[in-house]
Amino acid sequence: MGRKKVELKRIENKSSRQVTFSKRRNGLFKKTRELSVLCDVQIALLIFSSRGKLYEFSSADSTTDILERYRSHFEKIATANHAEVNCGNHANFKSHAELLLMIERNLEGPHAMELTLSDLVELEKQMDVALTHVRARKIQLMLESMKSLHDQEKMLAEENQLLEKQIVAMKDGKDSDDVLGKDSDDVLGKDSDHTPARQHMQYGKLRREVAIMARNLKTTK
């Protein structure tokens, strides 16, 4: 007897769902890596967990490189298709919104069944142009989102290193305020988006965390 076919639906048990996600994700990454090596192709794979955590694989130097290539590819197609459409009967449309409205009117209007083959071919070209621009915009937003996540991850890692330095400094009997003042300026000063108020809040938060750690160390001695 063959294996029983499992119904494809959402796993309700949270623990089982997480285990399945981890196993399937690792298997997918493995297959992606094998395909990239065996066939000498560039692949980018993005996975967002239910909690919004990003998992990624790239056969190139970075996922961003492949996504940029993808966006560039569709921009070239959009430019070529747009040139073809401009040579047709609808060169005076000011925006893709107007183009989409025109397509909708033609497809859902009372004369939709009277469209000729050439009319449908023209509509197909116009829809390809609009779809290509939508995809290019989607890729741009994905790139911006990935950059933001990477920047946040880097900032959190630097703040974590700073706290670890403070713990080591307190154990060695050094002045934690001096170390904190120097390193926190390095961490917070790198990001130009941090305002003085934001820097002050983060600095104060770090000071409080270090003070709590210091008290805990004293009570355990």
PDB file of C-alpha atoms in Angstrom:
ATOM      1  CA  MET A   1       0.000   0.000   0.000  1.00  0.00           C
ATOM      2  CA  GLY A   2       1.141   3.508  -0.755  1.00  0.00           C
ATOM      3  CA  ARG A   3       1.368   6.325   1.708  1.00  0.00           C
ATOM      4  CA  LYS A   4      -1.908   7.830   2.793  1.00  0.00           C
ATOM      5  CA  LYS A   5      -2.549  11.150   1.119  1.00  0.00           C
ATOM      6  CA  VAL A   6      -2.562  13.965   3.660  1.00  0.00           C
ATOM      7  CA  GLU A   7      -5.177  16.661   3.196  1.00  0.00           C
ATOM      8  CA  LEU A   8      -3.544  19.989   2.450  1.00  0.00           C
ATOM      9  CA  LYS A   9      -4.854  22.430   5.031  1.00  0.00           C
ATOM     10  CA  ARG A  10      -3.628  24.664   7.840  1.00  0.00           C
ATOM     11  CA  ILE A  11      -2.176  22.784  10.813  1.00  0.00           C
ATOM     12  CA  GLU A  12      -4.223  23.863  13.819  1.00  0.00           C
ATOM     13  CA  ASN A  13      -1.812  22.702  16.537  1.00  0.00           C
ATOM     14  CA  LYS A  14       0.698  25.511  17.033  1.00  0.00           C
ATOM     15  CA  SER A  15       3.622  23.287  18.060  1.00  0.00           C
ATOM     16  CA  SER A  16       3.078  20.873  15.166  1.00  0.00           C
ATOM     17  CA  ARG A  17       2.755  23.794  12.773  1.00  0.00           C
ATOM     18  CA  GLN A  18       6.072  25.264  13.926  1.00  0.00           C
ATOM     19  CA  VAL A  19       7.869  21.901  13.636  1.00  0.00           C
ATOM     20  CA  THR A  20       6.466  21.364  10.142  1.00  0.00           C
ATOM     21  CA  PHE A  21       7.456  24.876   9.131  1.00  0.00           C
ATOM     22  CA  SER A  22      11.047  24.376  10.279  1.00  0.00           C
ATOM     23  CA  LYS A  23      11.392  21.011   8.515  1.00  0.00           C
ATOM     24  CA  ARG A  24       9.754  22.132   5.270  1.00  0.00           C
ATOM     25  CA  ARG A  25      11.709  25.395   5.263  1.00  0.00           C
ATOM     26  CA  ASN A  26      15.043  23.608   5.659  1.00  0.00           C
ATOM     27  CA  GLY A  27      14.067  21.129   2.954  1.00  0.00           C
ATOM     28  CA  LEU A  28      13.081  23.936   0.609  1.00  0.00           C
ATOM     29  CA  PHE A  29      16.383  25.739   1.191  1.00  0.00           C
ATOM     30  CA  LYS A  30      18.261  22.493   0.515  1.00  0.00           C
ATOM     31  CA  LYS A  31      16.434  21.880  -2.770  1.00  0.00           C
ATOM     32  CA  THR A  32      16.956  25.494  -3.797  1.00  0.00           C
ATOM     33  CA  ARG A  33      20.690  25.267  -3.124  1.00  0.00           C
ATOM     34  CA  GLU A  34      20.932  21.999  -5.074  1.00  0.00           C
ATOM     35  CA  LEU A  35      19.093  23.471  -8.059  1.00  0.00           C
ATOM     36  CA  SER A  36      21.388  26.493  -8.042  1.00  0.00           C
ATOM     37  CA  VAL A  37      24.554  24.372  -8.020  1.00  0.00           C
ATOM     38  CA  LEU A  38      23.439  21.617 -10.405  1.00  0.00           C
ATOM     39  CA  CYS A  39      21.983  23.913 -13.054  1.00  0.00           C
ATOM     40  CA  ASP A  40      24.220  26.965 -12.516  1.00  0.00           C
ATOM     41  CA  VAL A  41      21.289  29.344 -12.049  1.00  0.00           C
ATOM     42  CA  GLN A  42      20.691  32.322  -9.796  1.00  0.00           C
ATOM     43  CA  ILE A  43      17.896  31.873  -7.267  1.00  0.00           C
ATOM     44  CA  ALA A  44      16.459  34.074  -4.536  1.00  0.00           C
ATOM     45  CA  LEU A  45      14.086  32.586  -1.975  1.00  0.00           C
ATOM     46  CA  LEU A  46      12.202  34.672   0.602  1.00  0.00           C
ATOM     47  CA  ILE A  47      10.056  33.287   3.414  1.00  0.00           C
ATOM     48  CA  PHE A  48       8.176  35.329   6.014  1.00  0.00           C
ATOM     49  CA  SER A  49       6.975  33.360   9.016  1.00  0.00           C
ATOM     50  CA  SER A  50       3.563  33.922  10.587  1.00  0.00           C
ATOM     51  CA  ARG A  51       5.307  36.224  13.080  1.00  0.00           C
ATOM     52  CA  GLY A  52       6.916  38.256  10.310  1.00  0.00           C
ATOM     53  CA  LYS A  53      10.457  36.874  10.661  1.00  0.00           C
ATOM     54  CA  LEU A  54      12.391  36.832   7.406  1.00  0.00           C
ATOM     55  CA  TYR A  55      14.249  33.764   6.146  1.00  0.00           C
ATOM     56  CA  GLU A  56      16.159  34.103   2.897  1.00  0.00           C
ATOM     57  CA  PHE A  57      18.449  32.212   0.556  1.00  0.00           C
ATOM     58  CA  SER A  58      20.397  33.610  -2.367  1.00  0.00           C
ATOM     59  CA  SER A  59      22.757  31.930  -4.792  1.00  0.00           C
ATOM     60  CA  ALA A  60      24.304  35.344  -5.505  1.00  0.00           C
ATOM     61  CA  ASP A  61      26.223  37.573  -3.100  1.00  0.00           C
ATOM     62  CA  SER A  62      22.927  38.803  -1.671  1.00  0.00           C
ATOM     63  CA  THR A  63      19.195  38.478  -2.212  1.00  0.00           C
ATOM     64  CA  THR A  64      19.060  42.177  -2.999  1.00  0.00           C
ATOM     65  CA  ASP A  65      21.275  41.664  -6.062  1.00  0.00           C
ATOM     66  CA  ILE A  66      18.860  39.148  -7.576  1.00  0.00           C
ATOM     67  CA  LEU A  67      15.786  41.237  -6.743  1.00  0.00           C
ATOM     68  CA  GLU A  68      17.422  44.271  -8.338  1.00  0.00           C
ATOM     69  CA  ARG A  69      18.070  42.184 -11.444  1.00  0.00           C
ATOM     70  CA  TYR A  70      14.438  41.044 -11.409  1.00  0.00           C
ATOM     71  CA  ARG A  71      13.178  44.602 -11.144  1.00  0.00           C
ATOM     72  CA  SER A  72      15.520  45.783 -13.908  1.00  0.00           C
ATOM     73  CA  HIS A  73      14.280  42.964 -16.135  1.00  0.00           C
ATOM     74  CA  PHE A  74      10.643  43.984 -15.742  1.00  0.00           C
ATOM     75  CA  GLU A  75      11.428  47.660 -16.179  1.00  0.00           C
ATOM     76  CA  LYS A  76      12.986  46.868 -19.561  1.00  0.00           C
ATOM     77  CA  ILE A  77       9.937  44.843 -20.568  1.00  0.00           C
ATOM     78  CA  ALA A  78       7.632  47.613 -19.395  1.00  0.00           C
ATOM     79  CA  THR A  79       9.545  50.185 -21.431  1.00  0.00           C
ATOM     80  CA  ALA A  80       9.362  48.029 -24.560  1.00  0.00           C
ATOM     81  CA  ASN A  81       5.669  47.253 -24.112  1.00  0.00           C
ATOM     82  CA  HIS A  82       4.883  50.865 -23.338  1.00  0.00           C
ATOM     83  CA  ALA A  83       6.538  51.913 -26.589  1.00  0.00           C
ATOM     84  CA  GLU A  84       4.356  49.434 -28.487  1.00  0.00           C
ATOM     85  CA  VAL A  85       1.202  50.639 -26.794  1.00  0.00           C
ATOM     86  CA  ASN A  86       2.067  54.256 -27.519  1.00  0.00           C
ATOM     87  CA  CYS A  87       2.166  53.369 -31.203  1.00  0.00           C
ATOM     88  CA  GLY A  88      -1.457  52.166 -30.998  1.00  0.00           C
ATOM     89  CA  ASN A  89      -4.742  53.946 -30.526  1.00  0.00           C
ATOM     90  CA  HIS A  90      -4.310  54.754 -26.802  1.00  0.00           C
ATOM     91  CA  ALA A  91      -1.162  56.861 -26.669  1.00  0.00           C
ATOM     92  CA  ASN A  92      -2.850  59.749 -24.853  1.00  0.00           C
ATOM     93  CA  PHE A  93      -3.515  58.019 -21.529  1.00  0.00           C
ATOM     94  CA  LYS A  94      -1.955  60.004 -18.674  1.00  0.00           C
ATOM     95  CA  SER A  95      -1.673  57.180 -16.155  1.00  0.00           C
ATOM     96  CA  HIS A  96      -1.908  53.441 -15.701  1.00  0.00           C
ATOM     97  CA  ALA A  97      -5.062  54.034 -13.666  1.00  0.00           C
ATOM     98  CA  GLU A  98      -6.760  55.497 -16.744  1.00  0.00           C
ATOM     99  CA  LEU A  99      -5.467  52.597 -18.822  1.00  0.00           C
ATOM    100  CA  LEU A 100      -6.902  50.048 -16.372  1.00  0.00           C
ATOM    101  CA  LEU A 101     -10.251  51.843 -16.317  1.00  0.00           C
ATOM    102  CA  MET A 102     -10.363  51.752 -20.105  1.00  0.00           C
ATOM    103  CA  ILE A 103      -9.576  48.014 -20.108  1.00  0.00           C
ATOM    104  CA  GLU A 104     -12.310  47.396 -17.533  1.00  0.00           C
ATOM    105  CA  ARG A 105     -14.859  49.346 -19.576  1.00  0.00           C
ATOM    106  CA  ASN A 106     -13.995  47.386 -22.707  1.00  0.00           C
ATOM    107  CA  LEU A 107     -14.181  43.995 -20.999  1.00  0.00           C
ATOM    108  CA  GLU A 108     -17.320  44.612 -18.920  1.00  0.00           C
ATOM    109  CA  GLY A 109     -19.178  47.052 -21.156  1.00  0.00           C
ATOM    110  CA  PRO A 110     -22.232  46.237 -23.276  1.00  0.00           C
ATOM    111  CA  HIS A 111     -20.069  45.824 -26.390  1.00  0.00           C
ATOM    112  CA  ALA A 112     -17.546  43.400 -24.861  1.00  0.00           C
ATOM    113  CA  MET A 113     -18.720  40.530 -27.054  1.00  0.00           C
ATOM    114  CA  GLU A 114     -18.217  42.670 -30.158  1.00  0.00           C
ATOM    115  CA  LEU A 115     -14.453  43.074 -29.648  1.00  0.00           C
ATOM    116  CA  THR A 116     -12.409  41.797 -32.550  1.00  0.00           C
ATOM    117  CA  LEU A 117      -9.255  39.705 -32.318  1.00  0.00           C
ATOM    118  CA  SER A 118      -7.079  42.772 -32.934  1.00  0.00           C
ATOM    119  CA  ASP A 119      -8.939  44.629 -30.156  1.00  0.00           C
ATOM    120  CA  LEU A 120      -8.263  41.797 -27.729  1.00  0.00           C
ATOM    121  CA  VAL A 121      -4.582  41.656 -28.716  1.00  0.00           C
ATOM    122  CA  GLU A 122      -4.302  45.397 -28.048  1.00  0.00           C
ATOM    123  CA  LEU A 123      -5.999  45.003 -24.669  1.00  0.00           C
ATOM    124  CA  GLU A 124      -3.649  42.153 -23.797  1.00  0.00           C
ATOM    125  CA  LYS A 125      -0.619  44.355 -24.527  1.00  0.00           C
ATOM    126  CA  GLN A 126      -2.009  47.122 -22.346  1.00  0.00           C
ATOM    127  CA  MET A 127      -2.682  44.715 -19.493  1.00  0.00           C
ATOM    128  CA  ASP A 128       0.888  43.397 -19.771  1.00  0.00           C
ATOM    129  CA  VAL A 129       2.210  46.947 -19.424  1.00  0.00           C
ATOM    130  CA  ALA A 130       0.117  47.628 -16.322  1.00  0.00           C
ATOM    131  CA  LEU A 131       0.991  44.253 -14.756  1.00  0.00           C
ATOM    132  CA  THR A 132       4.703  44.761 -15.388  1.00  0.00           C
ATOM    133  CA  HIS A 133       4.684  48.117 -13.605  1.00  0.00           C
ATOM    134  CA  VAL A 134       2.777  46.611 -10.684  1.00  0.00           C
ATOM    135  CA  ARG A 135       5.390  43.868 -10.363  1.00  0.00           C
ATOM    136  CA  ALA A 136       8.241  46.367 -10.548  1.00  0.00           C
ATOM    137  CA  ARG A 137       6.629  48.435  -7.782  1.00  0.00           C
ATOM    138  CA  LYS A 138       6.126  45.296  -5.669  1.00  0.00           C
ATOM    139  CA  ILE A 139       9.808  44.393  -5.994  1.00  0.00           C
ATOM    140  CA  GLN A 140      10.817  47.935  -5.034  1.00  0.00           C
ATOM    141  CA  LEU A 141       8.724  47.748  -1.856  1.00  0.00           C
ATOM    142  CA  MET A 142      10.185  44.323  -1.022  1.00  0.00           C
ATOM    143  CA  LEU A 143      13.720  45.691  -1.384  1.00  0.00           C
ATOM    144  CA  GLU A 144      12.913  48.636   0.874  1.00  0.00           C
ATOM    145  CA  SER A 145      11.348  46.311   3.453  1.00  0.00           C
ATOM    146  CA  MET A 146      14.378  43.991   3.421  1.00  0.00           C
ATOM    147  CA  LYS A 147      16.776  46.906   3.834  1.00  0.00           C
ATOM    148  CA  SER A 148      14.768  48.170   6.799  1.00  0.00           C
ATOM    149  CA  LEU A 149      14.802  44.712   8.433  1.00  0.00           C
ATOM    150  CA  HIS A 150      18.546  44.339   7.906  1.00  0.00           C
ATOM    151  CA  ASP A 151      19.178  47.803   9.373  1.00  0.00           C
ATOM    152  CA  GLN A 152      17.077  46.969  12.439  1.00  0.00           C
ATOM    153  CA  GLU A 153      18.864  43.649  12.864  1.00  0.00           C
ATOM    154  CA  LYS A 154      22.245  45.375  12.680  1.00  0.00           C
ATOM    155  CA  MET A 155      21.229  48.021  15.217  1.00  0.00           C
ATOM    156  CA  LEU A 156      19.921  45.413  17.669  1.00  0.00           C
ATOM    157  CA  ALA A 157      23.134  43.403  17.329  1.00  0.00           C
ATOM    158  CA  GLU A 158      25.225  46.491  18.092  1.00  0.00           C
ATOM    159  CA  GLU A 159      23.092  47.332  21.130  1.00  0.00           C
ATOM    160  CA  ASN A 160      23.437  43.749  22.347  1.00  0.00           C
ATOM    161  CA  GLN A 161      27.225  43.953  22.008  1.00  0.00           C
ATOM    162  CA  LEU A 162      27.159  47.190  23.990  1.00  0.00           C
ATOM    163  CA  LEU A 163      25.273  45.570  26.868  1.00  0.00           C
ATOM    164  CA  GLU A 164      27.684  42.640  26.874  1.00  0.00           C
ATOM    165  CA  LYS A 165      30.596  45.080  27.154  1.00  0.00           C
ATOM    166  CA  GLN A 166      28.929  46.739  30.152  1.00  0.00           C
ATOM    167  CA  ILE A 167      28.518  43.413  31.938  1.00  0.00           C
ATOM    168  CA  VAL A 168      32.176  42.560  31.333  1.00  0.00           C
ATOM    169  CA  ALA A 169      33.219  46.040  32.486  1.00  0.00           C
ATOM    170  CA  MET A 170      31.257  45.730  35.742  1.00  0.00           C
ATOM    171  CA  LYS A 171      32.746  42.321  36.447  1.00  0.00           C
ATOM    172  CA  ASP A 172      36.229  43.768  35.885  1.00  0.00           C
ATOM    173  CA  GLY A 173      35.474  46.679  38.216  1.00  0.00           C
ATOM    174  CA  LYS A 174      35.630  49.354  35.516  1.00  0.00           C
ATOM    175  CA  ASP A 175      33.517  52.492  35.401  1.00  0.00           C
ATOM    176  CA  SER A 176      30.483  51.354  33.424  1.00  0.00           C
ATOM    177  CA  ASP A 177      29.367  54.956  32.800  1.00  0.00           C
ATOM    178  CA  ASP A 178      32.586  55.696  30.913  1.00  0.00           C
ATOM    179  CA  VAL A 179      32.296  52.583  28.765  1.00  0.00           C
ATOM    180  CA  LEU A 180      28.587  53.134  28.202  1.00  0.00           C
ATOM    181  CA  GLY A 181      29.059  56.756  27.222  1.00  0.00           C
ATOM    182  CA  LYS A 182      31.715  55.935  24.645  1.00  0.00           C
ATOM    183  CA  ASP A 183      30.095  52.873  23.080  1.00  0.00           C
ATOM    184  CA  SER A 184      26.527  54.159  23.083  1.00  0.00           C
ATOM    185  CA  ASP A 185      27.660  57.203  21.129  1.00  0.00           C
ATOM    186  CA  ASP A 186      29.234  54.858  18.593  1.00  0.00           C
ATOM    187  CA  VAL A 187      26.084  52.760  18.253  1.00  0.00           C
ATOM    188  CA  LEU A 188      23.501  55.516  18.206  1.00  0.00           C
ATOM    189  CA  GLY A 189      25.586  57.942  16.219  1.00  0.00           C
ATOM    190  CA  LYS A 190      25.832  55.650  13.198  1.00  0.00           C
ATOM    191  CA  ASP A 191      22.142  55.938  12.296  1.00  0.00           C
ATOM    192  CA  SER A 192      21.348  59.404  10.975  1.00  0.00           C
ATOM    193  CA  ASP A 193      17.606  58.707  11.407  1.00  0.00           C
ATOM    194  CA  HIS A 194      17.961  58.825  15.222  1.00  0.00           C
ATOM    195  CA  THR A 195      16.922  62.186  16.604  1.00  0.00           C
ATOM    196  CA  PRO A 196      18.507  63.555  19.812  1.00  0.00           C
ATOM    197  CA  ALA A 197      15.314  62.676  21.675  1.00  0.00           C
ATOM    198  CA  ARG A 198      15.399  59.118  20.364  1.00  0.00           C
ATOM    199  CA  GLN A 199      19.076  58.787  21.256  1.00  0.00           C
ATOM    200  CA  HIS A 200      18.378  60.081  24.765  1.00  0.00           C
ATOM    201  CA  MET A 201      15.569  57.533  25.237  1.00  0.00           C
ATOM    202  CA  GLN A 202      17.757  54.644  24.087  1.00  0.00           C
ATOM    203  CA  TYR A 203      20.658  55.868  26.198  1.00  0.00           C
ATOM    204  CA  GLY A 204      18.428  56.075  29.264  1.00  0.00           C
ATOM    205  CA  LYS A 205      17.044  52.607  28.596  1.00  0.00           C
ATOM    206  CA  LEU A 206      20.544  51.152  28.370  1.00  0.00           C
ATOM    207  CA  ARG A 207      21.578  52.914  31.580  1.00  0.00           C
ATOM    208  CA  ARG A 208      18.592  51.428  33.422  1.00  0.00           C
ATOM    209  CA  GLU A 209      19.296  47.930  32.124  1.00  0.00           C
ATOM    210  CA  VAL A 210      22.943  48.177  33.131  1.00  0.00           C
ATOM    211  CA  ALA A 211      21.979  49.449  36.593  1.00  0.00           C
ATOM    212  CA  ILE A 212      19.642  46.481  37.090  1.00  0.00           C
ATOM    213  CA  MET A 213      22.381  44.086  36.012  1.00  0.00           C
ATOM    214  CA  ALA A 214      24.817  45.743  38.415  1.00  0.00           C
ATOM    215  CA  ARG A 215      22.426  45.285  41.338  1.00  0.00           C
ATOM    216  CA  ASN A 216      21.877  41.652  40.406  1.00  0.00           C
ATOM    217  CA  LEU A 217      25.625  41.055  40.284  1.00  0.00           C
ATOM    218  CA  LYS A 218      26.080  42.604  43.737  1.00  0.00           C
ATOM    219  CA  THR A 219      23.353  40.466  45.283  1.00  0.00           C
ATOM    220  CA  THR A 220      24.845  37.268  43.870  1.00  0.00           C
ATOM    221  CA  LYS A 221      28.362  37.944  45.237  1.00  0.00           C
TER     222      LYS A 221
END
